[in-house]
CSV table of C-alpha atoms and ligand atoms in Angstrom, one decimal:
chain,number,residue,atom,x,y,z
A,1,UNK,CA,-40.9,6.0,-4.5
A,2,UNK,CA,-38.0,8.4,-5.3
A,3,UNK,CA,-35.5,7.5,-8.0
A,4,UNK,CA,-32.1,9.1,-7.6
A,5,UNK,CA,-29.6,9.1,-10.4
A,6,UNK,CA,-25.9,9.6,-9.7
A,7,UNK,CA,-23.5,11.0,-12.2
A,8,UNK,CA,-21.3,7.9,-12.1
A,9,UNK,CA,-20.8,4.6,-10.2
A,10,UNK,CA,-18.4,6.3,-7.8
A,11,UNK,CA,-20.1,9.7,-7.5
A,12,UNK,CA,-19.6,10.1,-3.7
A,13,UNK,CA,-20.4,13.8,-3.7
A,14,UNK,CA,-23.6,13.2,-5.6
A,15,UNK,CA,-24.6,10.4,-3.2
A,16,UNK,CA,-23.8,12.5,-0.2
A,17,UNK,CA,-25.8,15.6,-1.4
A,18,UNK,CA,-28.8,13.5,-2.3
A,19,UNK,CA,-28.7,11.4,0.9
A,20,UNK,CA,-28.6,14.5,3.0
A,21,UNK,CA,-31.5,16.0,1.2
A,22,UNK,CA,-33.6,12.8,1.3
A,23,UNK,CA,-32.8,12.4,5.0
A,24,UNK,CA,-33.9,16.0,5.7
A,25,UNK,CA,-37.1,15.4,3.8
A,26,UNK,CA,-37.8,12.3,5.8
A,27,UNK,CA,-37.8,9.8,3.0
A,28,UNK,CA,-37.3,6.3,4.5
A,29,UNK,CA,-34.7,4.0,2.9
A,30,UNK,CA,-37.2,1.6,1.3
A,31,UNK,CA,-38.8,4.6,-0.5
A,32,UNK,CA,-35.6,5.4,-2.4
A,33,UNK,CA,-34.1,3.7,-5.5
A,34,UNK,CA,-30.5,4.6,-6.3
A,35,UNK,CA,-29.2,4.2,-9.8
A,36,UNK,CA,-26.6,5.6,-12.3
A,37,UNK,CA,-28.3,4.2,-15.3
A,38,UNK,CA,-29.9,6.8,-17.5
A,39,UNK,CA,-32.7,5.1,-19.3
A,40,UNK,CA,-34.0,2.6,-16.8
A,41,UNK,CA,-36.8,4.7,-15.4
A,42,UNK,CA,-38.3,8.1,-16.0
A,43,UNK,CA,-35.8,9.6,-13.6
A,44,UNK,CA,-35.9,12.5,-11.2
A,45,UNK,CA,-32.9,14.8,-11.2
A,46,UNK,CA,-30.6,14.1,-8.3
A,47,UNK,CA,-32.3,15.4,-5.2
A,48,UNK,CA,-31.2,18.9,-4.4
A,49,UNK,CA,-30.0,19.6,-0.9
A,50,UNK,CA,-32.7,21.4,1.1
A,51,UNK,CA,-32.1,24.1,3.7
A,52,UNK,CA,-32.2,21.5,6.5
A,53,UNK,CA,-29.8,19.2,4.8
A,54,UNK,CA,-26.8,20.0,7.1
A,55,UNK,CA,-28.8,19.7,10.3
A,56,UNK,CA,-27.9,16.1,10.9
A,57,UNK,CA,-24.2,15.4,11.3
A,58,UNK,CA,-22.7,11.9,10.9
A,59,UNK,CA,-19.5,10.6,12.4
A,60,UNK,CA,-16.4,11.2,10.3
A,61,UNK,CA,-15.8,7.4,10.5
A,62,UNK,CA,-19.0,6.9,8.5
A,63,UNK,CA,-17.9,9.3,5.8
A,64,UNK,CA,-14.6,7.5,5.5
A,65,UNK,CA,-16.4,4.2,5.3
A,66,UNK,CA,-18.9,5.4,2.8
A,67,UNK,CA,-16.1,6.7,0.5
A,68,UNK,CA,-14.6,3.2,0.4
A,69,UNK,CA,-17.9,1.3,0.1
A,70,UNK,CA,-19.1,3.3,-2.9
A,71,UNK,CA,-16.2,1.9,-4.9
A,72,UNK,CA,-17.5,-1.7,-4.3
A,73,UNK,CA,-19.3,-3.3,-7.3
A,74,UNK,CA,-22.3,-4.5,-5.3
A,75,UNK,CA,-25.4,-2.9,-6.8
A,76,UNK,CA,-27.0,-2.5,-3.3
A,77,UNK,CA,-24.1,-0.5,-1.8
A,78,UNK,CA,-25.8,2.9,-2.3
A,79,UNK,CA,-29.0,1.7,-0.6
A,80,UNK,CA,-27.0,0.1,2.2
A,81,UNK,CA,-25.2,3.4,2.9
A,82,UNK,CA,-28.4,5.3,3.0
A,83,UNK,CA,-29.9,2.8,5.4
A,84,UNK,CA,-26.9,3.2,7.7
A,85,UNK,CA,-27.1,6.9,7.4
A,86,UNK,CA,-30.8,6.8,8.3
A,87,UNK,CA,-30.2,4.6,11.3
A,88,UNK,CA,-27.3,6.6,12.6
A,89,UNK,CA,-29.6,9.5,13.7
A,90,UNK,CA,-31.4,7.2,16.2
A,91,UNK,CA,-28.5,4.8,16.8
A,92,UNK,CA,-25.4,6.9,17.1
A,93,UNK,CA,-23.3,4.0,18.4
A,94,UNK,CA,-24.2,1.9,15.3
A,95,UNK,CA,-20.9,2.8,13.6
A,96,UNK,CA,-19.0,1.0,16.4
A,97,UNK,CA,-21.1,-2.1,16.4
A,98,UNK,CA,-19.3,-4.8,14.3
A,99,UNK,CA,-22.1,-7.3,15.0
A,100,UNK,CA,-24.8,-5.3,13.3
A,101,UNK,CA,-25.5,-6.9,9.9
A,102,UNK,CA,-25.6,-3.6,7.9
A,103,UNK,CA,-22.3,-2.5,9.5
A,104,UNK,CA,-20.7,-5.9,9.0
A,105,UNK,CA,-21.6,-5.9,5.4
A,106,UNK,CA,-20.3,-2.3,4.9
A,107,UNK,CA,-17.1,-3.1,6.6
A,108,UNK,CA,-16.6,-6.3,4.5
A,109,UNK,CA,-17.2,-4.2,1.4
A,110,UNK,CA,-14.7,-1.6,2.5
A,111,UNK,CA,-12.1,-4.3,3.2
A,112,UNK,CA,-12.7,-5.8,-0.3
A,113,UNK,CA,-12.2,-2.4,-1.8
A,114,UNK,CA,-9.0,-1.8,0.1
A,115,UNK,CA,-7.7,-5.2,-1.0
A,116,UNK,CA,-8.6,-4.4,-4.6
A,117,UNK,CA,-6.7,-1.1,-4.3
A,118,UNK,CA,-3.7,-2.9,-2.8
A,119,UNK,CA,-3.7,-5.5,-5.6
A,120,UNK,CA,-3.8,-2.8,-8.2
A,121,UNK,CA,-0.8,-1.1,-6.7
A,122,UNK,CA,1.1,-4.4,-6.7
A,123,UNK,CA,0.1,-5.9,-10.0
A,124,UNK,CA,-0.1,-3.1,-12.6
A,125,UNK,CA,2.7,-3.6,-15.1
A,126,UNK,CA,3.5,-0.9,-17.6
A,127,UNK,CA,4.6,-1.7,-21.1
A,128,UNK,CA,6.3,0.6,-23.6
A,129,UNK,CA,3.9,1.9,-26.2
A,130,UNK,CA,5.5,1.0,-29.6
A,131,UNK,CA,5.5,3.7,-32.2
A,132,UNK,CA,4.6,6.6,-29.8
A,133,UNK,CA,6.5,9.8,-30.6
A,134,UNK,CA,7.5,10.2,-26.9
A,135,UNK,CA,8.5,7.5,-24.5
A,136,UNK,CA,5.2,6.5,-23.1
A,137,UNK,CA,3.9,3.5,-21.2
A,138,UNK,CA,0.5,1.8,-20.8
A,139,UNK,CA,-1.0,-0.9,-18.7
A,140,UNK,CA,-4.2,-2.9,-18.9
A,141,UNK,CA,-5.7,-3.8,-15.6
A,142,UNK,CA,-9.1,-5.2,-14.4
A,143,UNK,CA,-9.6,-4.2,-10.7
A,144,UNK,CA,-11.9,-6.3,-8.6
A,145,UNK,CA,-13.7,-3.0,-7.6
A,146,UNK,CA,-13.9,0.5,-9.0
A,147,UNK,CA,-10.6,1.7,-7.4
A,148,UNK,CA,-8.9,3.1,-10.5
A,149,UNK,CA,-9.3,6.8,-9.8
A,150,UNK,CA,-8.6,6.3,-6.1
A,151,UNK,CA,-5.3,4.5,-6.8
A,152,UNK,CA,-4.2,6.8,-9.6
A,153,UNK,CA,-2.4,9.4,-7.3
A,154,UNK,CA,-0.3,6.5,-5.9
A,155,UNK,CA,1.0,5.8,-9.5
A,156,UNK,CA,1.5,9.5,-10.1
A,157,UNK,CA,3.8,9.7,-7.0
A,158,UNK,CA,5.6,6.5,-7.9
A,159,UNK,CA,6.1,7.2,-11.6
A,160,UNK,CA,6.3,10.9,-11.6
A,161,UNK,CA,8.9,11.2,-14.3
A,162,UNK,CA,7.1,8.9,-16.8
A,163,UNK,CA,4.2,9.4,-19.2
A,164,UNK,CA,1.8,6.6,-18.5
A,165,UNK,CA,-1.8,5.5,-18.9
A,166,UNK,CA,-3.7,2.8,-17.0
A,167,UNK,CA,-6.6,1.4,-19.0
A,168,UNK,CA,-9.4,-0.5,-17.2
A,169,UNK,CA,-12.9,-1.4,-18.2
A,170,UNK,CA,-14.3,1.2,-15.8
A,171,UNK,CA,-12.1,4.2,-16.5
A,172,UNK,CA,-8.7,5.2,-17.9
A,173,UNK,CA,-6.2,7.4,-16.0
A,174,UNK,CA,-3.3,9.1,-17.7
A,175,UNK,CA,-0.3,11.0,-16.2
A,176,UNK,CA,1.5,13.5,-18.3
A,177,UNK,CA,4.1,14.5,-15.7
A,178,UNK,CA,1.9,17.2,-14.2
A,179,UNK,CA,-1.7,16.2,-14.2
A,180,UNK,CA,-3.9,13.1,-13.9
A,181,UNK,CA,-6.5,12.9,-16.6
A,182,UNK,CA,-9.5,10.5,-16.3
A,183,UNK,CA,-11.5,9.2,-19.2
A,184,UNK,CA,-14.0,6.5,-20.0
A,185,UNK,CA,-13.2,2.8,-19.7
A,186,UNK,CA,-11.3,0.9,-22.4
A,187,UNK,CA,-11.0,-2.4,-24.2
A,188,UNK,CA,-8.0,-4.7,-23.5
A,189,UNK,CA,-7.1,-4.5,-27.2
A,190,UNK,CA,-6.1,-0.8,-26.5
A,191,UNK,CA,-3.2,-1.8,-24.3
A,192,UNK,CA,0.2,-2.8,-25.8
A,193,UNK,CA,1.2,-6.4,-25.1
A,194,UNK,CA,4.8,-7.5,-25.1
A,195,UNK,CA,8.1,-5.6,-24.7
A,196,UNK,CA,11.6,-6.2,-23.6
A,197,UNK,CA,10.8,-5.5,-20.0
A,198,UNK,CA,8.7,-8.6,-19.8
A,199,UNK,CA,11.7,-10.8,-20.1
A,200,UNK,CA,13.4,-8.9,-17.3
A,201,UNK,CA,10.4,-9.3,-15.0
A,202,UNK,CA,10.4,-13.0,-15.7
A,203,UNK,CA,14.1,-13.4,-15.1
A,204,UNK,CA,13.7,-11.5,-11.9
A,205,UNK,CA,10.7,-13.5,-10.7
A,206,UNK,CA,12.4,-16.8,-11.5
A,207,UNK,CA,15.4,-15.7,-9.6
A,208,UNK,CA,13.5,-14.8,-6.4
A,209,UNK,CA,11.2,-17.8,-6.5
A,210,UNK,CA,12.2,-20.2,-3.7
A,211,UNK,CA,10.7,-23.6,-4.3
A,212,UNK,CA,11.3,-24.7,-0.7
A,213,UNK,CA,8.9,-22.0,0.4
A,214,UNK,CA,6.2,-22.8,-2.1
A,215,UNK,CA,2.7,-22.5,-0.7
A,216,UNK,CA,0.4,-22.5,-3.7
A,217,UNK,CA,-2.7,-21.5,-1.6
A,218,UNK,CA,-0.9,-18.4,-0.2
A,219,UNK,CA,0.6,-17.7,-3.6
A,220,UNK,CA,-2.9,-17.6,-5.1
A,221,UNK,CA,-4.1,-15.4,-2.2
A,222,UNK,CA,-1.2,-13.0,-2.7
A,223,UNK,CA,-1.4,-13.0,-6.5
A,224,UNK,CA,-5.0,-14.1,-7.3
A,225,UNK,CA,-5.4,-15.8,-10.6
A,226,UNK,CA,-7.6,-13.1,-12.0
A,227,UNK,CA,-4.5,-10.8,-12.3
A,228,UNK,CA,-2.2,-13.4,-13.9
A,229,UNK,CA,-3.2,-12.4,-17.4
A,230,UNK,CA,-1.5,-9.0,-17.1
A,231,UNK,CA,1.6,-10.1,-15.3
A,232,UNK,CA,4.6,-11.1,-17.4
A,233,UNK,CA,6.0,-13.3,-14.5
A,234,UNK,CA,2.7,-15.2,-14.2
A,235,UNK,CA,3.4,-17.2,-17.2
A,236,UNK,CA,6.2,-18.9,-15.2
A,237,UNK,CA,4.0,-19.8,-12.2
A,238,UNK,CA,2.4,-23.2,-13.4
A,239,UNK,CA,5.8,-24.4,-14.5
A,240,UNK,CA,7.5,-23.3,-11.3
A,241,UNK,CA,4.9,-25.0,-9.2
A,242,UNK,CA,5.1,-28.1,-11.3
A,243,UNK,CA,8.8,-28.4,-10.9
A,244,UNK,CA,9.1,-27.1,-7.3
A,245,UNK,CA,9.1,-30.6,-5.7
A,246,UNK,CA,11.9,-31.8,-7.9
A,247,UNK,CA,13.8,-28.6,-7.2
A,248,UNK,CA,13.5,-29.0,-3.4
A,249,UNK,CA,14.7,-32.6,-3.6
A,250,UNK,CA,17.6,-31.4,-5.8
A,251,UNK,CA,18.4,-28.6,-3.3
A,252,UNK,CA,18.5,-31.0,-0.4
A,253,UNK,CA,20.7,-33.5,-2.3
A,254,UNK,CA,23.0,-31.0,-3.7
A,255,UNK,CA,25.7,-29.0,-1.9
A,256,UNK,CA,24.6,-25.5,-0.9
A,257,UNK,CA,24.3,-23.3,-4.0
A,258,UNK,CA,26.9,-20.6,-4.1
A,259,UNK,CA,25.8,-17.1,-4.9
A,260,UNK,CA,28.4,-17.2,-7.6
A,261,UNK,CA,26.0,-19.2,-9.8
A,262,UNK,CA,26.9,-17.5,-13.0
A,263,UNK,CA,23.5,-17.6,-14.6
A,264,UNK,CA,21.8,-16.1,-11.6
A,265,UNK,CA,24.5,-13.5,-11.2
A,266,UNK,CA,24.2,-12.4,-14.8
A,267,UNK,CA,20.4,-12.1,-14.5
A,268,UNK,CA,20.8,-10.1,-11.4
A,269,UNK,CA,23.4,-7.8,-12.9
A,270,UNK,CA,21.1,-7.2,-15.8
A,271,UNK,CA,18.2,-6.3,-13.5
A,272,UNK,CA,20.5,-4.2,-11.3
A,273,UNK,CA,22.0,-2.2,-14.1
A,274,UNK,CA,18.6,-1.5,-15.5
A,275,UNK,CA,17.4,-0.3,-12.2
A,276,UNK,CA,20.5,1.4,-10.7
A,277,UNK,CA,21.3,3.5,-13.7
A,278,UNK,CA,25.1,3.2,-13.3
A,279,UNK,CA,25.1,2.8,-9.6
A,280,UNK,CA,23.4,5.5,-7.7
A,281,UNK,CA,19.5,5.5,-7.7
A,282,UNK,CA,18.2,8.7,-9.1
A,283,UNK,CA,14.5,8.1,-8.4
A,284,UNK,CA,12.3,6.4,-5.9
A,285,UNK,CA,11.3,3.9,-8.6
A,286,UNK,CA,14.9,2.9,-9.0
A,287,UNK,CA,15.1,2.4,-5.2
A,288,UNK,CA,12.0,0.3,-5.4
A,289,UNK,CA,13.4,-1.9,-8.2
A,290,UNK,CA,16.9,-2.0,-6.8
A,291,UNK,CA,15.7,-3.2,-3.3
A,292,UNK,CA,14.1,-6.2,-5.0
A,293,UNK,CA,17.4,-7.3,-6.5
A,294,UNK,CA,19.7,-6.1,-3.6
A,295,UNK,CA,22.3,-8.6,-2.5
A,296,UNK,CA,24.3,-6.2,-0.3
A,297,UNK,CA,23.8,-8.6,2.7
A,298,UNK,CA,22.3,-12.0,3.1
A,299,UNK,CA,18.8,-11.1,4.3
A,300,UNK,CA,17.2,-11.4,0.9
A,301,UNK,CA,17.7,-15.2,1.0
A,302,UNK,CA,14.9,-15.9,3.4
A,303,UNK,CA,12.6,-12.9,2.7
A,304,UNK,CA,9.6,-13.0,0.4
A,305,UNK,CA,10.6,-9.6,-1.1
A,306,UNK,CA,12.3,-6.4,-0.4
A,307,UNK,CA,10.1,-3.7,1.2
A,308,UNK,CA,11.0,-0.2,0.0
A,309,UNK,CA,9.6,2.9,1.6
A,310,UNK,CA,6.4,4.5,0.4
A,311,UNK,CA,4.7,7.8,0.7
A,312,UNK,CA,4.7,11.3,-0.7
A,313,UNK,CA,7.7,11.8,-3.1
A,314,UNK,CA,8.9,15.0,-1.5
A,315,UNK,CA,7.3,14.5,2.0
A,316,UNK,CA,8.6,17.0,4.6
A,317,UNK,CA,8.5,14.2,7.1
A,318,UNK,CA,10.1,10.8,7.0
A,319,UNK,CA,9.6,7.9,9.4
A,320,UNK,CA,12.2,5.2,9.6
A,321,UNK,CA,11.4,1.9,11.3
A,322,UNK,CA,13.6,-1.1,11.9
A,323,UNK,CA,12.8,-3.6,9.2
A,324,UNK,CA,9.6,-5.1,7.7
A,325,UNK,CA,7.8,-7.6,9.9
A,326,UNK,CA,6.1,-10.8,8.9
A,327,UNK,CA,3.1,-9.1,7.3
A,328,UNK,CA,5.1,-6.3,5.7
A,329,UNK,CA,7.3,-9.0,4.1
A,330,UNK,CA,4.2,-10.6,2.6
A,331,UNK,CA,2.5,-7.4,1.5
A,332,UNK,CA,5.6,-5.6,0.3
A,333,UNK,CA,4.7,-2.4,2.2
A,334,UNK,CA,6.0,-0.9,5.4
A,335,UNK,CA,4.1,-0.7,8.6
A,336,UNK,CA,0.9,-2.6,7.6
A,337,UNK,CA,0.9,-5.2,10.4
A,338,UNK,CA,0.3,-4.9,14.2
A,339,UNK,CA,3.1,-2.3,14.7
A,340,UNK,CA,1.7,-0.4,11.7
A,341,UNK,CA,-1.8,-0.3,13.3
A,342,UNK,CA,-0.3,1.0,16.5
A,343,UNK,CA,1.7,3.6,14.5
A,344,UNK,CA,-1.5,4.6,12.6
A,345,UNK,CA,-3.4,5.1,15.8
A,346,UNK,CA,-0.7,7.2,17.4
A,347,UNK,CA,-0.4,9.3,14.2
A,348,UNK,CA,-4.1,9.9,14.1
A,349,UNK,CA,-4.0,11.0,17.8
A,350,UNK,CA,-1.1,13.3,17.1
A,351,UNK,CA,-2.9,14.8,14.1
A,352,UNK,CA,-0.2,13.8,11.6
A,353,UNK,CA,-1.6,12.5,8.3
A,354,UNK,CA,0.4,9.5,7.2
A,355,UNK,CA,-0.1,10.4,3.5
A,356,UNK,CA,2.0,13.6,4.1
A,357,UNK,CA,5.0,11.4,5.3
A,358,UNK,CA,7.4,9.0,3.7
A,359,UNK,CA,7.5,5.8,5.7
A,360,UNK,CA,10.5,3.4,5.3
A,361,UNK,CA,12.8,1.1,7.3
A,362,UNK,CA,16.5,1.0,8.1
A,363,UNK,CA,16.6,-2.5,6.7
A,364,UNK,CA,14.5,-3.5,3.7
A,365,UNK,CA,14.3,-7.3,4.1
A,366,UNK,CA,12.6,-9.2,6.9
A,367,UNK,CA,15.2,-10.9,9.2
A,368,UNK,CA,13.7,-13.9,11.1
A,369,UNK,CA,14.1,-17.5,12.1
A,370,UNK,CA,11.5,-20.2,11.7
A,371,UNK,CA,9.8,-21.5,14.8
A,372,UNK,CA,7.2,-24.2,13.9
A,373,UNK,CA,4.9,-22.5,11.4
A,374,UNK,CA,5.8,-19.0,12.6
A,375,UNK,CA,8.6,-16.7,11.5
A,376,UNK,CA,10.1,-15.0,14.5
A,377,UNK,CA,11.6,-11.5,14.2
A,378,UNK,CA,15.3,-11.2,14.7
A,379,UNK,CA,17.0,-7.8,15.2
A,380,UNK,CA,19.3,-6.9,12.2
A,381,UNK,CA,22.9,-6.6,13.2
A,382,UNK,CA,25.2,-3.6,12.6
A,383,UNK,CA,26.6,-5.0,9.3
A,384,UNK,CA,23.1,-5.4,7.9
A,385,UNK,CA,22.1,-1.9,9.0
A,386,UNK,CA,25.3,-0.5,7.4
A,387,UNK,CA,24.7,-2.5,4.1
A,388,UNK,CA,21.2,-1.2,3.8
A,389,UNK,CA,22.1,2.4,4.4
A,390,UNK,CA,22.7,2.5,0.7
A,391,UNK,CA,19.0,2.5,0.2
A,392,UNK,CA,18.0,4.6,3.2
A,393,UNK,CA,20.6,7.3,2.2
A,394,UNK,CA,19.2,7.2,-1.4
A,395,UNK,CA,15.6,7.7,0.0
A,396,UNK,CA,16.8,10.6,2.2
A,397,UNK,CA,18.6,12.2,-0.8
A,398,UNK,CA,15.6,11.8,-3.1
A,399,UNK,CA,12.8,12.7,-0.7
A,400,UNK,CA,14.8,15.5,1.1
A,401,UNK,CA,12.5,15.6,4.2
A,402,UNK,CA,12.8,18.4,6.7
A,403,UNK,CA,12.4,16.0,9.7
A,404,UNK,CA,13.5,12.4,10.0
A,405,UNK,CA,12.0,10.4,12.8
A,406,UNK,CA,13.8,7.2,13.9
A,407,UNK,CA,11.4,4.7,15.4
A,408,UNK,CA,13.5,2.6,17.9
A,409,UNK,CA,17.2,1.9,18.4
A,410,UNK,CA,18.0,0.2,15.1
A,411,UNK,CA,16.5,3.1,13.1
A,412,UNK,CA,18.3,5.6,15.3
A,413,UNK,CA,21.6,3.9,14.5
A,414,UNK,CA,20.9,4.0,10.8
A,415,UNK,CA,19.6,7.6,10.8
A,416,UNK,CA,22.1,9.2,13.2
A,417,UNK,CA,25.0,7.0,12.2
A,418,UNK,CA,25.9,6.0,15.8
A,419,UNK,CA,24.1,4.3,18.8
A,420,UNK,CA,21.6,6.8,20.1
A,421,UNK,CA,19.7,5.5,23.2
A,422,UNK,CA,16.0,6.3,22.9
A,423,UNK,CA,15.3,7.0,26.6
A,424,UNK,CA,18.0,9.7,26.9
A,425,UNK,CA,17.4,11.3,23.5
A,426,UNK,CA,13.7,11.1,22.7
A,427,UNK,CA,11.8,14.3,22.1
A,428,UNK,CA,14.9,16.5,21.4
A,429,UNK,CA,15.6,17.6,17.8
A,430,UNK,CA,19.1,16.6,16.6
A,431,UNK,CA,20.9,18.1,13.6
A,432,UNK,CA,21.7,15.6,10.9
A,433,UNK,CA,24.4,16.0,8.3
A,434,UNK,CA,21.9,16.1,5.4
A,435,UNK,CA,20.3,19.4,6.5
A,436,UNK,CA,17.3,17.5,8.0
A,437,UNK,CA,16.5,17.5,11.7
A,438,UNK,CA,16.3,14.2,13.4
A,439,UNK,CA,14.1,13.0,16.2
A,440,UNK,CA,14.3,9.6,17.9
A,441,UNK,CA,11.4,7.9,19.6
A,442,UNK,CA,10.1,4.5,20.6
A,443,UNK,CA,9.4,1.8,18.1
A,444,UNK,CA,5.6,1.0,18.0
A,445,UNK,CA,6.4,-2.7,18.6
A,446,UNK,CA,8.0,-1.7,21.9
A,447,UNK,CA,4.7,-0.1,22.9
A,448,UNK,CA,2.9,-3.4,22.1
A,449,UNK,CA,5.3,-5.3,24.3
A,450,UNK,CA,5.5,-3.2,27.5
A,451,UNK,CA,4.0,-5.6,30.1
A,452,UNK,CA,3.1,-3.0,32.8
A,453,UNK,CA,0.0,-1.1,31.9
A,454,UNK,CA,1.0,2.2,33.6
A,455,UNK,CA,4.4,2.2,31.9
A,456,UNK,CA,2.8,1.4,28.6
A,457,UNK,CA,0.3,4.2,28.9
A,458,UNK,CA,3.0,6.7,29.7
A,459,UNK,CA,5.3,5.5,26.9
A,460,UNK,CA,2.4,5.7,24.5
A,461,UNK,CA,1.6,9.3,25.5
A,462,UNK,CA,5.2,10.2,25.0
A,463,UNK,CA,5.2,8.6,21.6
A,464,UNK,CA,2.2,10.6,20.6
A,465,UNK,CA,3.8,13.7,21.9
A,466,UNK,CA,7.0,13.0,19.8
A,467,UNK,CA,4.9,12.4,16.7
A,468,UNK,CA,3.0,15.7,17.3
A,469,UNK,CA,6.4,17.5,17.6
A,470,UNK,CA,7.6,15.9,14.4
A,471,UNK,CA,4.4,16.9,12.6
A,472,UNK,CA,4.7,20.5,13.8
A,473,UNK,CA,8.4,20.8,12.9
A,474,UNK,CA,7.7,19.4,9.5
A,475,UNK,CA,4.7,21.7,9.1
A,476,UNK,CA,2.1,19.0,8.3
A,477,UNK,CA,-0.2,19.4,11.3
B,1,URA,N1,8.3,-2.8,12.2
B,1,URA,C1,9.1,-2.0,11.5
B,1,URA,O1,10.1,-1.5,12.0
B,1,URA,N2,8.8,-1.7,10.2
B,1,URA,C2,7.8,-2.2,9.6
B,1,URA,O2,7.6,-1.9,8.5
B,1,URA,C3,6.9,-3.1,10.4
B,1,URA,C4,7.2,-3.4,11.7
């Protein structure tokens, strides 16, 4: 029996070095015990890589999977990964076999980790630290898995200009405007509790809550109860659910509510002033907050939320889609549904890393019409595209990309400022007024819809070619 101790629960480099060495030595999975606890056994030092350690290469997909799985809280994840690694030498196709129980479990773990990271991005709420000499913010959060360090760069990009700390039971991360610092886990008592922003969040949440669309099950899925404790707006939820039926009945009985409802307007003005800083957004955080309270056109009424762009703050490359789809509207992030998967696949083939780009949409709210239980996409009209250019122009000004790629005709209209047919213009760089170069190409949803296989294959190849050109012009490939 060999006992291997890792430096921490998420020590992927340590696991990888030890697993390679153990594999090269021929130690079978049942003969290895993985631990991070120091005084459980009389422990061996972590296995040192031997000369043969690099002889066996594993697919890159396994390394990606293992980096996710190690963040899961299941104690057997390290042994599971070593068992898969061991099997891969004799079963190289294992990684593509979703029915294999080891692979199915690993994939489930990776999904759970990715969900936990997503929830952390959505539900961390910073509070001002009272009495601190400089303006500084802190948030307490309990992630479902050990994703704190992995998610920290996201917050550094989003809140670059702010000093903040996120405290969790596993680890604390702090941003001082330049560097991310990681330290040991903390106690909830270390985080500040209330401040003036809480009230603002609650006002905002109550104003976007639409009782006619209440679906408590989905609400709990989207905002699981375990996170409510840290969300100022969560305090409203039981009451809003309780009174939703009465509100719906009142809405049906009453004449349509005018947007001039004074109370709502005052609350929105309050939120908007706080987030627009006198009108023009001066940071991506202001864009993000402003999109949530935007009333420049009517699309906010039926959407779950506004979906701002996301990505590297000064990305050299920007992609602009049409508008969030059904899944993006629920998740609050661009290109995460079927079109997003097609987009990701093409980016990977073109060798363009998505995390070097800023991805956004011409229109920030989901335009759709109900059909039975489904919400069917509707193309935004010119007025809606024009209204939403306020946000797209702010993103362009703040990110200052070298290359802006418009995905599809609506995006081309927003980016170029006039109708720019894709077939006649794709693949040719265009000079845009803001110093950036523009490219127009197909929308990924178009590629999903082309009925004829040969045409689809050709259009997909052209799409990949356009993304590759964009990556080269932006210098990210
Ligand atoms: N289609 C888009 O144009 N944007 C998204 O974010 C998703 C689908």
